[in-house]
């Protein structure tokens, strides 16, 4: 399983570039998880990107879409009650600890 490290800022200004990169990566190898551990700033555009990737990744594998979260992302996910959508895979497993950068 490969991991895509999300940038420190995942706002409307970065989402377009990240979306293009993720599309290219998924086309070449759909076994990818997102590492959100470095995110310090996120807005609704960034969260929409993560939700899009979560839906997309569940078509290809059973692993959770995210393998690691920053406190900022974790707080946002809990505030919006998205734990079941973002922190568990389609097989019910929670955040993965085995990943390759």
XYZ file of C-alpha atoms in Angstrom:
101
model
C 0.000 0.000 0.000
C 1.409 3.357 -1.038
C 0.748 6.588 0.806
C 0.247 10.099 -0.531
C 1.400 12.759 1.935
C -1.037 15.663 1.884
C 0.414 19.193 2.094
C 0.476 21.326 5.241
C -2.288 23.476 3.801
C -5.237 21.791 2.126
C -7.438 24.716 1.152
C -9.206 25.842 -1.980
C -5.858 27.088 -3.272
C -4.158 23.655 -3.156
C -7.060 21.285 -3.822
C -6.936 21.489 -7.629
C -3.279 20.453 -7.793
C -3.706 17.706 -5.195
C -6.805 16.388 -7.005
C -4.885 16.137 -10.301
C -1.976 14.342 -8.610
C -4.277 11.874 -6.861
C -6.150 11.119 -10.090
C -2.858 10.324 -11.829
C -1.682 8.143 -8.948
C -4.936 6.199 -8.713
C -4.839 5.524 -12.451
C -1.380 3.981 -12.128
C -1.938 2.211 -8.780
C -5.284 2.404 -6.934
C -3.813 0.952 -3.727
C -3.185 4.339 -2.086
C -3.959 5.861 1.287
C -3.739 9.497 2.339
C -1.455 10.691 5.112
C -3.010 13.808 6.641
C -0.550 14.032 9.533
C 1.144 17.199 8.263
C -2.002 19.252 7.635
C -2.048 22.424 9.692
C -4.803 24.222 7.788
C -7.842 22.739 6.066
C -11.078 24.222 4.764
C -14.242 22.734 3.308
C -12.562 22.307 -0.083
C -9.850 20.198 1.522
C -12.416 18.135 3.365
C -14.390 17.617 0.151
C -11.226 16.325 -1.503
C -10.685 13.847 1.322
C -14.324 12.710 1.123
C -14.022 12.294 -2.669
C -10.896 10.204 -2.213
C -12.576 8.130 0.500
C -15.422 7.219 -1.848
C -13.020 6.522 -4.713
C -10.640 4.390 -2.664
C -13.428 2.161 -1.376
C -14.036 1.087 -4.977
C -10.501 -0.335 -5.158
C -9.616 -1.663 -1.717
C -10.893 -2.272 1.802
C -8.310 -0.184 3.659
C -9.260 3.076 5.375
C -8.706 6.065 3.068
C -6.543 7.794 5.681
C -3.576 6.245 7.426
C -2.655 9.156 9.697
C -4.278 12.410 10.852
C -3.076 15.699 12.253
C -4.936 17.109 15.249
C -6.544 19.705 12.976
C -7.977 17.064 10.642
C -8.988 14.815 13.520
C -10.911 17.663 15.173
C -12.616 18.546 11.880
C -13.622 14.917 11.254
C -15.057 14.550 14.757
C -16.850 17.910 14.608
C -18.629 16.849 11.426
C -19.197 13.281 12.662
C -17.351 11.719 9.710
C -15.404 9.069 11.606
C -17.184 6.144 9.963
C -16.634 7.616 6.485
C -12.966 8.490 6.834
C -11.424 6.437 9.605
C -12.584 2.943 8.690
C -12.214 0.862 5.580
C -15.028 -0.941 3.865
C -14.104 -4.002 5.916
C -14.481 -2.078 9.212
C -10.753 -1.772 9.914
C -9.611 1.508 11.412
C -6.584 3.625 10.483
C -3.813 1.586 8.925
C -0.368 1.347 10.452
C 1.294 -0.450 7.552
C 2.051 1.836 4.686
C 4.829 2.713 2.282
C 5.837 6.242 1.251
